[in-house]
Structure formats: C-alpha cells, structure tokens
mmCIF file of C-alpha atoms and ligand atoms in Angstrom:
data_model
loop_
_atom_site.group_PDB
_atom_site.id
_atom_site.type_symbol
_atom_site.label_atom_id
_atom_site.label_comp_id
_atom_site.label_asym_id
_atom_site.label_seq_id
_atom_site.Cartn_x
_atom_site.Cartn_y
_atom_site.Cartn_z
ATOM 1 C CA MET A 1 -11.677 -18.328 -15.659
ATOM 2 C CA ASN A 2 -10.012 -16.270 -18.355
ATOM 3 C CA THR A 3 -8.976 -12.705 -18.780
ATOM 4 C CA GLY A 4 -11.732 -12.102 -21.364
ATOM 5 C CA GLN A 5 -14.479 -12.776 -18.832
ATOM 6 C CA VAL A 6 -12.983 -10.338 -16.322
ATOM 7 C CA ARG A 7 -12.489 -7.744 -19.035
ATOM 8 C CA ASP A 8 -16.227 -8.016 -19.796
ATOM 9 C CA TRP A 9 -16.927 -7.454 -16.095
ATOM 10 C CA VAL A 10 -14.740 -4.329 -16.219
ATOM 11 C CA ARG A 11 -16.675 -3.011 -19.201
ATOM 12 C CA ALA A 12 -20.056 -3.687 -17.558
ATOM 13 C CA ALA A 13 -19.219 -2.287 -14.120
ATOM 14 C CA LYS A 14 -20.289 1.295 -13.298
ATOM 15 C CA HIS A 15 -18.179 1.324 -10.139
ATOM 16 C CA ILE A 16 -14.900 -0.552 -9.902
ATOM 17 C CA ALA A 17 -12.864 -0.708 -6.695
ATOM 18 C CA VAL A 18 -9.210 -1.712 -6.992
ATOM 19 C CA LEU A 19 -7.192 -2.935 -3.984
ATOM 20 C CA THR A 20 -3.437 -3.171 -4.551
ATOM 21 C CA GLY A 21 -0.506 -4.537 -2.561
ATOM 22 C CA ALA A 22 3.267 -4.819 -2.854
ATOM 23 C CA GLY A 23 3.038 -7.082 -5.930
ATOM 24 C CA MET A 24 1.708 -4.057 -7.853
ATOM 25 C CA SER A 25 5.167 -2.499 -7.632
ATOM 26 C CA ALA A 26 7.245 -5.673 -8.035
ATOM 27 C CA GLU A 27 7.750 -5.129 -11.784
ATOM 28 C CA SER A 28 8.977 -1.602 -11.012
ATOM 29 C CA GLY A 29 11.756 -3.168 -8.942
ATOM 30 C CA VAL A 30 10.294 -2.547 -5.456
ATOM 31 C CA PRO A 31 10.744 -5.778 -3.439
ATOM 32 C CA THR A 32 7.470 -7.100 -2.000
ATOM 33 C CA PHE A 33 7.066 -7.178 1.795
ATOM 34 C CA ARG A 34 7.614 -10.873 1.864
ATOM 35 C CA ASP A 35 10.927 -10.702 0.006
ATOM 36 C CA SER A 36 12.060 -7.217 1.014
ATOM 37 C CA GLN A 37 14.599 -8.156 3.583
ATOM 38 C CA THR A 38 18.128 -7.752 2.282
ATOM 39 C CA GLY A 39 21.388 -6.596 3.794
ATOM 40 C CA LEU A 40 21.398 -5.349 7.400
ATOM 41 C CA TRP A 41 17.689 -6.095 7.853
ATOM 42 C CA ALA A 42 17.739 -9.635 6.440
ATOM 43 C CA LYS A 43 17.475 -11.154 9.894
ATOM 44 C CA PHE A 44 14.398 -9.124 10.846
ATOM 45 C CA ASP A 45 10.753 -9.851 10.035
ATOM 46 C CA PRO A 46 9.332 -6.672 8.427
ATOM 47 C CA GLN A 47 6.276 -6.993 10.657
ATOM 48 C CA GLN A 48 8.624 -6.716 13.654
ATOM 49 C CA LEU A 49 10.464 -3.700 12.227
ATOM 50 C CA ALA A 50 7.324 -1.806 11.175
ATOM 51 C CA THR A 51 6.173 -1.245 14.775
ATOM 52 C CA GLU A 52 6.361 1.610 17.314
ATOM 53 C CA GLU A 53 8.012 -0.786 19.773
ATOM 54 C CA ALA A 54 10.871 -1.558 17.345
ATOM 55 C CA PHE A 55 11.327 2.139 16.594
ATOM 56 C CA ARG A 56 11.474 3.134 20.290
ATOM 57 C CA ALA A 57 13.788 0.184 21.045
ATOM 58 C CA ASN A 58 16.215 1.019 18.223
ATOM 59 C CA PRO A 59 15.282 4.297 16.446
ATOM 60 C CA SER A 60 18.341 4.525 14.189
ATOM 61 C CA MET A 61 18.066 0.940 12.919
ATOM 62 C CA VAL A 62 14.384 1.348 11.995
ATOM 63 C CA TRP A 63 14.949 4.875 10.633
ATOM 64 C CA ASP A 64 17.794 3.592 8.426
ATOM 65 C CA TRP A 65 15.569 0.746 7.174
ATOM 66 C CA TYR A 66 13.034 3.314 6.009
ATOM 67 C CA ALA A 67 15.787 5.502 4.524
ATOM 68 C CA HIS A 68 17.024 2.435 2.609
ATOM 69 C CA ARG A 69 13.524 1.718 1.258
ATOM 70 C CA ARG A 70 13.010 5.398 0.354
ATOM 71 C CA GLN A 71 16.224 5.459 -1.683
ATOM 72 C CA ALA A 72 15.198 2.254 -3.487
ATOM 73 C CA ILE A 73 11.754 3.688 -4.290
ATOM 74 C CA ALA A 74 13.187 7.004 -5.522
ATOM 75 C CA LYS A 75 15.214 5.081 -8.143
ATOM 76 C CA VAL A 76 12.263 3.257 -9.763
ATOM 77 C CA GLN A 77 9.389 4.206 -12.072
ATOM 78 C CA PRO A 78 5.697 3.271 -12.118
ATOM 79 C CA ASN A 79 5.062 0.244 -14.387
ATOM 80 C CA ALA A 80 2.487 -0.474 -17.097
ATOM 81 C CA GLY A 81 0.035 -1.660 -14.425
ATOM 82 C CA HIS A 82 0.198 1.643 -12.524
ATOM 83 C CA ARG A 83 -0.186 3.540 -15.806
ATOM 84 C CA ALA A 84 -3.162 1.415 -16.948
ATOM 85 C CA LEU A 85 -5.033 2.238 -13.712
ATOM 86 C CA ALA A 86 -4.266 5.962 -14.008
ATOM 87 C CA GLY A 87 -5.267 5.959 -17.684
ATOM 88 C CA PHE A 88 -8.568 4.150 -17.088
ATOM 89 C CA ALA A 89 -9.506 6.582 -14.306
ATOM 90 C CA LYS A 90 -8.781 9.540 -16.598
ATOM 91 C CA ARG A 91 -10.851 8.098 -19.467
ATOM 92 C CA HIS A 92 -13.722 7.004 -17.198
ATOM 93 C CA ALA A 93 -14.161 9.724 -14.560
ATOM 94 C CA GLY A 94 -15.830 8.513 -11.351
ATOM 95 C CA ARG A 95 -15.857 4.821 -12.282
ATOM 96 C CA LEU A 96 -12.700 3.661 -10.451
ATOM 97 C CA THR A 97 -11.688 3.945 -6.786
ATOM 98 C CA LEU A 98 -8.047 3.039 -6.176
ATOM 99 C CA ILE A 99 -7.234 1.680 -2.715
ATOM 100 C CA THR A 100 -3.615 0.781 -1.933
ATOM 101 C CA GLN A 101 -1.669 -0.802 0.890
ATOM 102 C CA ASN A 102 1.518 0.487 -0.706
ATOM 103 C CA VAL A 103 3.436 3.370 0.827
ATOM 104 C CA ASP A 104 5.692 3.826 -2.260
ATOM 105 C CA GLY A 105 3.642 6.560 -3.994
ATOM 106 C CA LEU A 106 3.989 4.894 -7.423
ATOM 107 C CA HIS A 107 0.245 5.055 -8.158
ATOM 108 C CA GLN A 108 0.328 8.786 -7.504
ATOM 109 C CA ARG A 109 3.490 9.168 -9.644
ATOM 110 C CA ALA A 110 1.708 7.344 -12.486
ATOM 111 C CA GLY A 111 -0.987 10.045 -12.391
ATOM 112 C CA SER A 112 -3.653 8.357 -10.277
ATOM 113 C CA GLU A 113 -5.582 10.932 -8.257
ATOM 114 C CA ALA A 114 -7.489 10.574 -4.972
ATOM 115 C CA VAL A 115 -5.611 7.359 -4.176
ATOM 116 C CA LEU A 116 -6.832 5.915 -0.843
ATOM 117 C CA ALA A 117 -3.439 5.136 0.738
ATOM 118 C CA LEU A 118 -4.471 2.954 3.685
ATOM 119 C CA HIS A 119 -0.984 2.590 5.155
ATOM 120 C CA GLY A 120 0.410 6.087 4.595
ATOM 121 C CA ASN A 121 3.300 7.421 2.506
ATOM 122 C CA ILE A 122 6.955 6.477 3.132
ATOM 123 C CA ALA A 123 8.169 9.797 1.657
ATOM 124 C CA GLN A 124 6.603 11.810 4.485
ATOM 125 C CA ASP A 125 7.535 12.160 8.167
ATOM 126 C CA ARG A 126 5.745 13.226 11.315
ATOM 127 C CA TRP A 127 6.517 13.575 15.041
ATOM 128 C CA LEU A 128 6.622 10.357 17.083
ATOM 129 C CA ASP A 129 5.100 12.005 20.173
ATOM 130 C CA THR A 130 2.505 14.759 20.201
ATOM 131 C CA PRO A 131 4.550 17.848 19.274
ATOM 132 C CA ARG A 132 5.223 20.474 21.960
ATOM 133 C CA ALA A 133 5.655 24.211 21.290
ATOM 134 C CA CYS A 134 9.382 23.596 20.753
ATOM 135 C CA CYS A 135 8.898 20.894 18.080
ATOM 136 C CA ASN A 136 9.472 22.755 14.786
ATOM 137 C CA ALA A 137 9.299 20.381 11.798
ATOM 138 C CA HIS A 138 11.225 22.945 9.752
ATOM 139 C CA ALA A 139 14.127 23.147 12.173
ATOM 140 C CA VAL A 140 14.838 19.591 13.226
ATOM 141 C CA ALA A 141 18.249 18.535 14.465
ATOM 142 C CA ALA A 142 20.000 16.222 11.969
ATOM 143 C CA GLY A 143 20.289 12.564 12.957
ATOM 144 C CA SER A 144 18.901 9.047 12.442
ATOM 145 C CA PRO A 145 16.124 9.901 13.078
ATOM 146 C CA PRO A 146 16.070 13.701 13.063
ATOM 147 C CA TYR A 147 14.771 15.096 16.358
ATOM 148 C CA CYS A 148 13.760 18.197 18.300
ATOM 149 C CA ASP A 149 16.909 19.503 20.004
ATOM 150 C CA ARG A 150 14.818 21.058 22.793
ATOM 151 C CA CYS A 151 12.741 18.032 23.951
ATOM 152 C CA GLY A 152 14.190 15.088 21.995
ATOM 153 C CA ASN A 153 10.931 14.286 20.231
ATOM 154 C CA MET A 154 11.828 12.161 17.174
ATOM 155 C CA ARG A 155 10.626 12.249 13.563
ATOM 156 C CA ARG A 156 9.088 8.978 12.268
ATOM 157 C CA PRO A 157 7.912 7.851 8.797
ATOM 158 C CA ALA A 158 4.249 8.819 8.159
ATOM 159 C CA VAL A 159 3.228 5.181 7.617
ATOM 160 C CA VAL A 160 0.802 2.984 9.586
ATOM 161 C CA TRP A 161 2.766 0.562 11.747
ATOM 162 C CA PHE A 162 1.429 -2.838 12.829
ATOM 163 C CA GLY A 163 -0.810 -2.360 15.858
ATOM 164 C CA GLU A 164 -1.716 1.163 14.760
ATOM 165 C CA PRO A 165 -5.125 2.158 13.394
ATOM 166 C CA LEU A 166 -5.535 3.118 9.754
ATOM 167 C CA PRO A 167 -6.433 6.744 8.954
ATOM 168 C CA GLN A 168 -10.136 6.691 9.815
ATOM 169 C CA SER A 169 -11.504 8.790 6.930
ATOM 170 C CA VAL A 170 -9.373 7.016 4.304
ATOM 171 C CA PHE A 171 -10.524 3.587 5.525
ATOM 172 C CA ALA A 172 -14.154 4.725 5.676
ATOM 173 C CA GLN A 173 -13.957 5.835 2.020
ATOM 174 C CA ALA A 174 -12.399 2.468 1.089
ATOM 175 C CA GLU A 175 -15.208 0.599 2.848
ATOM 176 C CA GLN A 176 -17.748 2.746 0.976
ATOM 177 C CA ALA A 177 -16.084 1.915 -2.348
ATOM 178 C CA ALA A 178 -16.085 -1.809 -1.502
ATOM 179 C CA GLN A 179 -19.754 -1.709 -0.549
ATOM 180 C CA HIS A 180 -20.767 0.174 -3.722
ATOM 181 C CA CYS A 181 -18.656 -1.574 -6.354
ATOM 182 C CA GLU A 182 -19.933 -3.975 -9.019
ATOM 183 C CA LEU A 183 -16.399 -5.281 -9.380
ATOM 184 C CA MET A 184 -13.300 -5.306 -7.150
ATOM 185 C CA LEU A 185 -9.907 -6.022 -8.685
ATOM 186 C CA VAL A 186 -7.479 -7.316 -6.031
ATOM 187 C CA VAL A 187 -3.962 -6.913 -7.401
ATOM 188 C CA GLY A 188 -0.613 -8.033 -5.991
ATOM 189 C CA THR A 189 -1.540 -8.718 -2.392
ATOM 190 C CA SER A 190 -1.081 -11.861 -0.282
ATOM 191 C CA GLY A 191 -4.290 -10.845 1.537
ATOM 192 C CA LEU A 192 -2.799 -11.465 4.988
ATOM 193 C CA VAL A 193 -2.862 -7.953 6.464
ATOM 194 C CA TYR A 194 -6.074 -6.616 8.056
ATOM 195 C CA PRO A 195 -8.230 -4.636 7.955
ATOM 196 C CA ALA A 196 -7.111 -4.011 4.290
ATOM 197 C CA ALA A 197 -7.676 -7.630 3.188
ATOM 198 C CA GLY A 198 -11.137 -7.502 4.774
ATOM 199 C CA LEU A 199 -12.200 -5.046 2.040
ATOM 200 C CA ALA A 200 -12.069 -7.875 -0.519
ATOM 201 C CA ARG A 201 -14.294 -9.970 1.743
ATOM 202 C CA SER A 202 -16.811 -7.138 2.214
ATOM 203 C CA ALA A 203 -16.954 -6.219 -1.498
ATOM 204 C CA ARG A 204 -20.583 -6.106 -2.721
ATOM 205 C CA GLY A 205 -19.587 -6.802 -6.340
ATOM 206 C CA ARG A 206 -17.645 -9.591 -8.000
ATOM 207 C CA VAL A 207 -14.035 -10.048 -6.886
ATOM 208 C CA ALA A 208 -11.273 -10.769 -9.407
ATOM 209 C CA ILE A 209 -7.718 -11.461 -8.207
ATOM 210 C CA VAL A 210 -4.576 -10.703 -10.236
ATOM 211 C CA ASN A 211 -1.584 -12.515 -8.743
ATOM 212 C CA PRO A 212 0.956 -15.041 -10.065
ATOM 213 C CA GLU A 213 0.639 -17.001 -6.798
ATOM 214 C CA PRO A 214 -2.243 -18.339 -4.677
ATOM 215 C CA THR A 215 -3.403 -15.858 -1.999
ATOM 216 C CA ALA A 216 -5.301 -15.964 1.276
ATOM 217 C CA LEU A 217 -8.239 -14.302 -0.548
ATOM 218 C CA ASP A 218 -8.675 -16.798 -3.393
ATOM 219 C CA ASP A 219 -11.624 -18.374 -1.544
ATOM 220 C CA ALA A 220 -13.444 -15.024 -1.660
ATOM 221 C CA ALA A 221 -12.853 -14.527 -5.404
ATOM 222 C CA ASP A 222 -15.161 -15.039 -8.387
ATOM 223 C CA ALA A 223 -12.108 -15.139 -10.638
ATOM 224 C CA VAL A 224 -8.387 -15.718 -10.017
ATOM 225 C CA LEU A 225 -6.034 -14.680 -12.835
ATOM 226 C CA HIS A 226 -2.538 -16.091 -12.328
ATOM 227 C CA GLY A 227 -0.543 -13.325 -13.953
ATOM 228 C CA THR A 228 1.298 -10.119 -13.171
ATOM 229 C CA ALA A 229 0.010 -6.586 -12.612
ATOM 230 C CA ALA A 230 2.041 -4.952 -15.419
ATOM 231 C CA LYS A 231 1.011 -7.597 -17.962
ATOM 232 C CA LEU A 232 -2.651 -8.153 -17.072
ATOM 233 C CA LEU A 233 -3.947 -4.717 -16.024
ATOM 234 C CA PRO A 234 -3.335 -3.063 -19.449
ATOM 235 C CA VAL A 235 -5.353 -5.914 -21.012
ATOM 236 C CA LEU A 236 -8.169 -5.785 -18.447
ATOM 237 C CA LEU A 237 -8.455 -1.980 -18.555
ATOM 238 C CA GLU A 238 -8.090 -1.219 -22.263
ATOM 239 C CA ASP A 239 -11.276 0.183 -23.851
HETATM 240 C C1 BV8 B 301 -4.548 -2.601 13.327
HETATM 241 C C2 BV8 B 301 3.093 0.227 6.298
HETATM 242 C C3 BV8 B 301 -5.776 -2.080 15.263
HETATM 243 C C4 BV8 B 301 4.391 0.111 7.019
HETATM 244 C C5 BV8 B 301 1.884 -1.874 6.661
HETATM 245 C C6 BV8 B 301 -7.232 -9.655 11.890
HETATM 246 C C7 BV8 B 301 -6.673 -10.881 11.710
HETATM 247 C C8 BV8 B 301 -5.274 -11.057 11.934
HETATM 248 C C9 BV8 B 301 -4.449 -10.004 12.301
HETATM 249 C C10 BV8 B 301 -5.009 -8.781 12.474
HETATM 250 C C11 BV8 B 301 -6.390 -8.608 12.280
HETATM 251 N N1 BV8 B 301 -6.646 -7.300 12.483
HETATM 252 C C12 BV8 B 301 -5.492 -6.653 12.825
HETATM 253 C C13 BV8 B 301 -4.485 -7.541 12.827
HETATM 254 C C14 BV8 B 301 -3.095 -7.224 13.120
HETATM 255 C C15 BV8 B 301 -2.317 -6.699 11.900
HETATM 256 C C16 BV8 B 301 -2.270 -7.767 10.827
HETATM 257 O O1 BV8 B 301 -3.015 -7.736 9.866
HETATM 258 N N2 BV8 B 301 -1.333 -8.709 11.019
HETATM 259 C C17 BV8 B 301 -1.187 -9.785 10.025
HETATM 260 C C18 BV8 B 301 0.181 -9.723 9.430
HETATM 261 C C19 BV8 B 301 -1.392 -11.109 10.686
HETATM 262 N N3 BV8 B 301 -2.921 -5.478 11.375
HETATM 263 C C20 BV8 B 301 -2.531 -4.308 11.943
HETATM 264 O O2 BV8 B 301 -1.700 -4.216 12.836
HETATM 265 C C21 BV8 B 301 -3.183 -3.042 11.383
HETATM 266 N N4 BV8 B 301 -3.599 -2.188 12.462
HETATM 267 O O3 BV8 B 301 -5.122 -3.662 13.228
HETATM 268 O O4 BV8 B 301 -4.796 -1.666 14.308
HETATM 269 C C22 BV8 B 301 -6.059 -0.884 16.053
HETATM 270 C C23 BV8 B 301 -7.295 -0.338 15.907
HETATM 271 C C24 BV8 B 301 -7.627 0.775 16.722
HETATM 272 C C25 BV8 B 301 -6.677 1.287 17.635
HETATM 273 C C26 BV8 B 301 -5.405 0.691 17.728
HETATM 274 C C27 BV8 B 301 -5.072 -0.394 16.901
HETATM 275 C C28 BV8 B 301 -2.159 -2.203 10.571
HETATM 276 C C29 BV8 B 301 -1.721 -2.955 9.365
HETATM 277 C C30 BV8 B 301 -0.821 -2.044 8.491
HETATM 278 C C31 BV8 B 301 0.644 -2.255 8.789
HETATM 279 N N5 BV8 B 301 1.488 -1.469 7.856
HETATM 280 N N6 BV8 B 301 2.653 -1.100 5.845
HETATM 281 C C32 BV8 B 301 5.556 -0.190 6.092
HETATM 282 O O5 BV8 B 301 5.300 -0.397 4.890
HETATM 283 O O6 BV8 B 301 6.678 -0.182 6.598
HETATM 284 S S1 BV8 B 301 1.390 -3.440 6.108
HETATM 285 C C33 BV8 B 301 2.457 -3.821 4.793
HETATM 286 O O7 BV8 B 301 2.474 -5.218 4.739
HETATM 287 C C34 BV8 B 301 2.001 -3.374 3.429
HETATM 288 O O8 BV8 B 301 1.442 -2.093 3.443
HETATM 289 C C35 BV8 B 301 0.968 -4.454 3.085
HETATM 290 O O9 BV8 B 301 -0.275 -4.147 3.649
HETATM 291 C C36 BV8 B 301 1.530 -5.665 3.799
HETATM 292 C C37 BV8 B 301 2.243 -6.545 2.831
HETATM 293 O O10 BV8 B 301 1.244 -7.282 2.212
HETATM 294 P P1 BV8 B 301 1.172 -7.283 0.586
HETATM 295 O O11 BV8 B 301 1.111 -5.874 0.101
HETATM 296 O O12 BV8 B 301 0.113 -8.225 0.249
HETATM 297 O O13 BV8 B 301 2.630 -7.824 0.163
HETATM 298 P P2 BV8 B 301 3.221 -9.304 0.313
HETATM 299 O O14 BV8 B 301 4.677 -9.142 0.181
HETATM 300 O O15 BV8 B 301 2.644 -9.951 1.489
HETATM 301 O O16 BV8 B 301 2.634 -10.087 -0.963
HETATM 302 C C38 BV8 B 301 2.947 -9.649 -2.246
HETATM 303 C C39 BV8 B 301 1.984 -10.371 -3.165
HETATM 304 O O17 BV8 B 301 2.221 -9.904 -4.501
HETATM 305 C C40 BV8 B 301 2.164 -11.896 -3.166
HETATM 306 O O18 BV8 B 301 0.885 -12.510 -3.109
HETATM 307 C C41 BV8 B 301 2.847 -12.170 -4.522
HETATM 308 O O19 BV8 B 301 2.464 -13.409 -5.058
HETATM 309 C C42 BV8 B 301 2.283 -11.032 -5.361
HETATM 310 N N7 BV8 B 301 3.108 -10.615 -6.509
HETATM 311 C C43 BV8 B 301 4.462 -10.681 -6.625
HETATM 312 N N8 BV8 B 301 4.838 -10.157 -7.844
HETATM 313 C C44 BV8 B 301 3.681 -9.766 -8.472
HETATM 314 C C45 BV8 B 301 2.575 -10.046 -7.614
HETATM 315 N N9 BV8 B 301 1.310 -9.755 -7.956
HETATM 316 C C46 BV8 B 301 1.092 -9.181 -9.181
HETATM 317 N N10 BV8 B 301 2.111 -8.856 -10.040
HETATM 318 C C47 BV8 B 301 3.392 -9.143 -9.722
HETATM 319 N N11 BV8 B 301 4.366 -8.836 -10.580
#
C-alpha cells in the first residue's frame, strides 16, 4: 500500500477522523511513552507512575516527574506533522476531527482547534480531592505538589491517570467522529491503551496507520504506511 492511495482516500473523504499518540510529537523532541523514562524515573514504568495510587504513595516523586515532562514540553515546537493537520483543518472547515492521546498541547500550539484531548492537558492542574471551601486554587501553598494550607488537599496534573475514566463528553465526541468518518488516520500510537485504541477498531471508514514500527492496530488497518508523522502527514494532507 503506498502513500498515493491513502492520499486519494484523503481527497475523497468528506469526514476524516485523526487519532494521534506520542509518536506524533517524537520529531518535536518529546520522548514517546515507551522511551520516556530517563534520569530519576528510569526505573519506573510510566503506567505505574501515571496512577492515583502512585501519586498518593509518593506525591513529590510523581509531581516532579510531571514537572520534568512539562519543562521538556515547554522547550519544544510543533513539527511539520502538527502543522499539516492544523493547515488542512483550516483549509477544509468541518472535514477533520482531531483526537489525541497526547497531553503535550502541541496540536493546539500548531493552531488546531477543537482538539479532542482524551487524556487531558499536562499544563493544567486540579485538586486531587473534591475541593472544600478552604481550597483556593489561586492561593495554594508552594510545594511538590502545591497544596491547600488549611486542609492539605493537593494539586495534581489535569491528566487522565490509568484506572481513571476519560472525560465523558470528549470521548463521546471522539466515538461520534469514528462512527461518521470515511477515513481514520491513526498516527504515532502503539495502539495498546484503551479505550483510545478502540476508536480505530470502531471506525466506520477506512483506517490508515502512519507509524515507522508495527502496532497492535495493524490488523484493523486497510493501509499501513511505515513512515514518520512529520514526513508523511504533509504529503497525505497537501491539496
Ligand atoms: C480506564 C495521560 C476505566 C497520563 C495516559 C482494555 C484492554 C486492556 C486494558 C484496558 C482496557 N480498558 C482499560 C484498560 C486499562 C488501561 C489500559 O489501556 N492499559 C493498557 C496499558 C494495557 N486504560 C485505562 O486505565 C484508561 N482508563 O480504562 O478507566 C474506568 C471507567 C469508568 C470508571 C473508572 C475507570 C485510561 C487510559 C489513559 C491513561 N493516561 N496518559 C500521562 O500522560 O501521564 S495514557 C498515555 O500512554 C498516553 O496518553 C497514550 O495514550 C499512552 C501511550 O501510548 P502511545 O501514545 O501509543 O505511545 P507509545 O509510546 O506507546 O508508542 C509510540 C508509538 O509512536 C510507537 O508505535 C512508535 O513506533 C511510534 N512512533 C515513534 N516515532 C514516531 C512514531 N510514529 C510516527 N512518527 C514518529 N516520528
């Protein structure tokens, strides 16, 4: 299957759904989930760290891991793949729904609007426990993590941790897009994390994968393009 065939599918499709994962940001310099563990966190499995249990067991270690990732993300720029998606959506209003597992905000920084961010945004925080009258997000006590100095409630990254449900309305919109698309582009994901990966299996339209490596979703694909997001998306999405 070649790029030309998929590009013809892009041109013919009225509704295109795009599902992206960590590989989308690899060429921007954001390590993928699988190879993100460096330094202090090298000995931890990210799926163990990205849980409420890990945070309650060792709040400062998990908070510092997120602070480390935030600093890394703040230093990088969206790549040609992010820009190609934003550009296509601008040129073809209403034809593309962008669904991402990424919490890095690079799609949004590239100019993509109405991004369905299934797993939240690493740049935002929220209260760990239901806030009480004393919990003022604008007057938190400094610390790793910051906290309420009246009741000790802690701030946590506004991301979806393993074992936590996805934001219901965002996921419902993503399911709608999957069920109404003529084509789904699945870019830079290993396809191992659910329910996000399930969207590629419930897509009504054709499924085309963009990934330099085999993925757990290749069996569900009509086309598998072994290439990178920043190199292939500009080609697939140019008019
Ligand atoms: C839930 C935010 C229930 C946090 C993340 C069904 C089957 C099995 C397991 C489950 C199931 N249903 C639920 C589960 C459990 C679990 C799960 O899926 N576990 C897996 C690992 C076995 N799912 C959950 O826990 C979900 N919640 O089910 O709640 C519930 C319901 C109601 C009430 C209570 C509970 C929540 C899942 C979300 C977790 N949060 N992120 C944070 O970031 O810190 S997931 C996180 O990991 C990312 O967001 C992403 O989703 C995932 C990483 O996957 P990828 O993005 O694919 O990245 P990866 O590194 O794996 O692969 C990169 C790929 O890119 C590779 O293929 C590589 O080849 C490619 N690549 C590299 N370079 C490039 C490239 N591609 C293109 N171009 C390049 N240049």
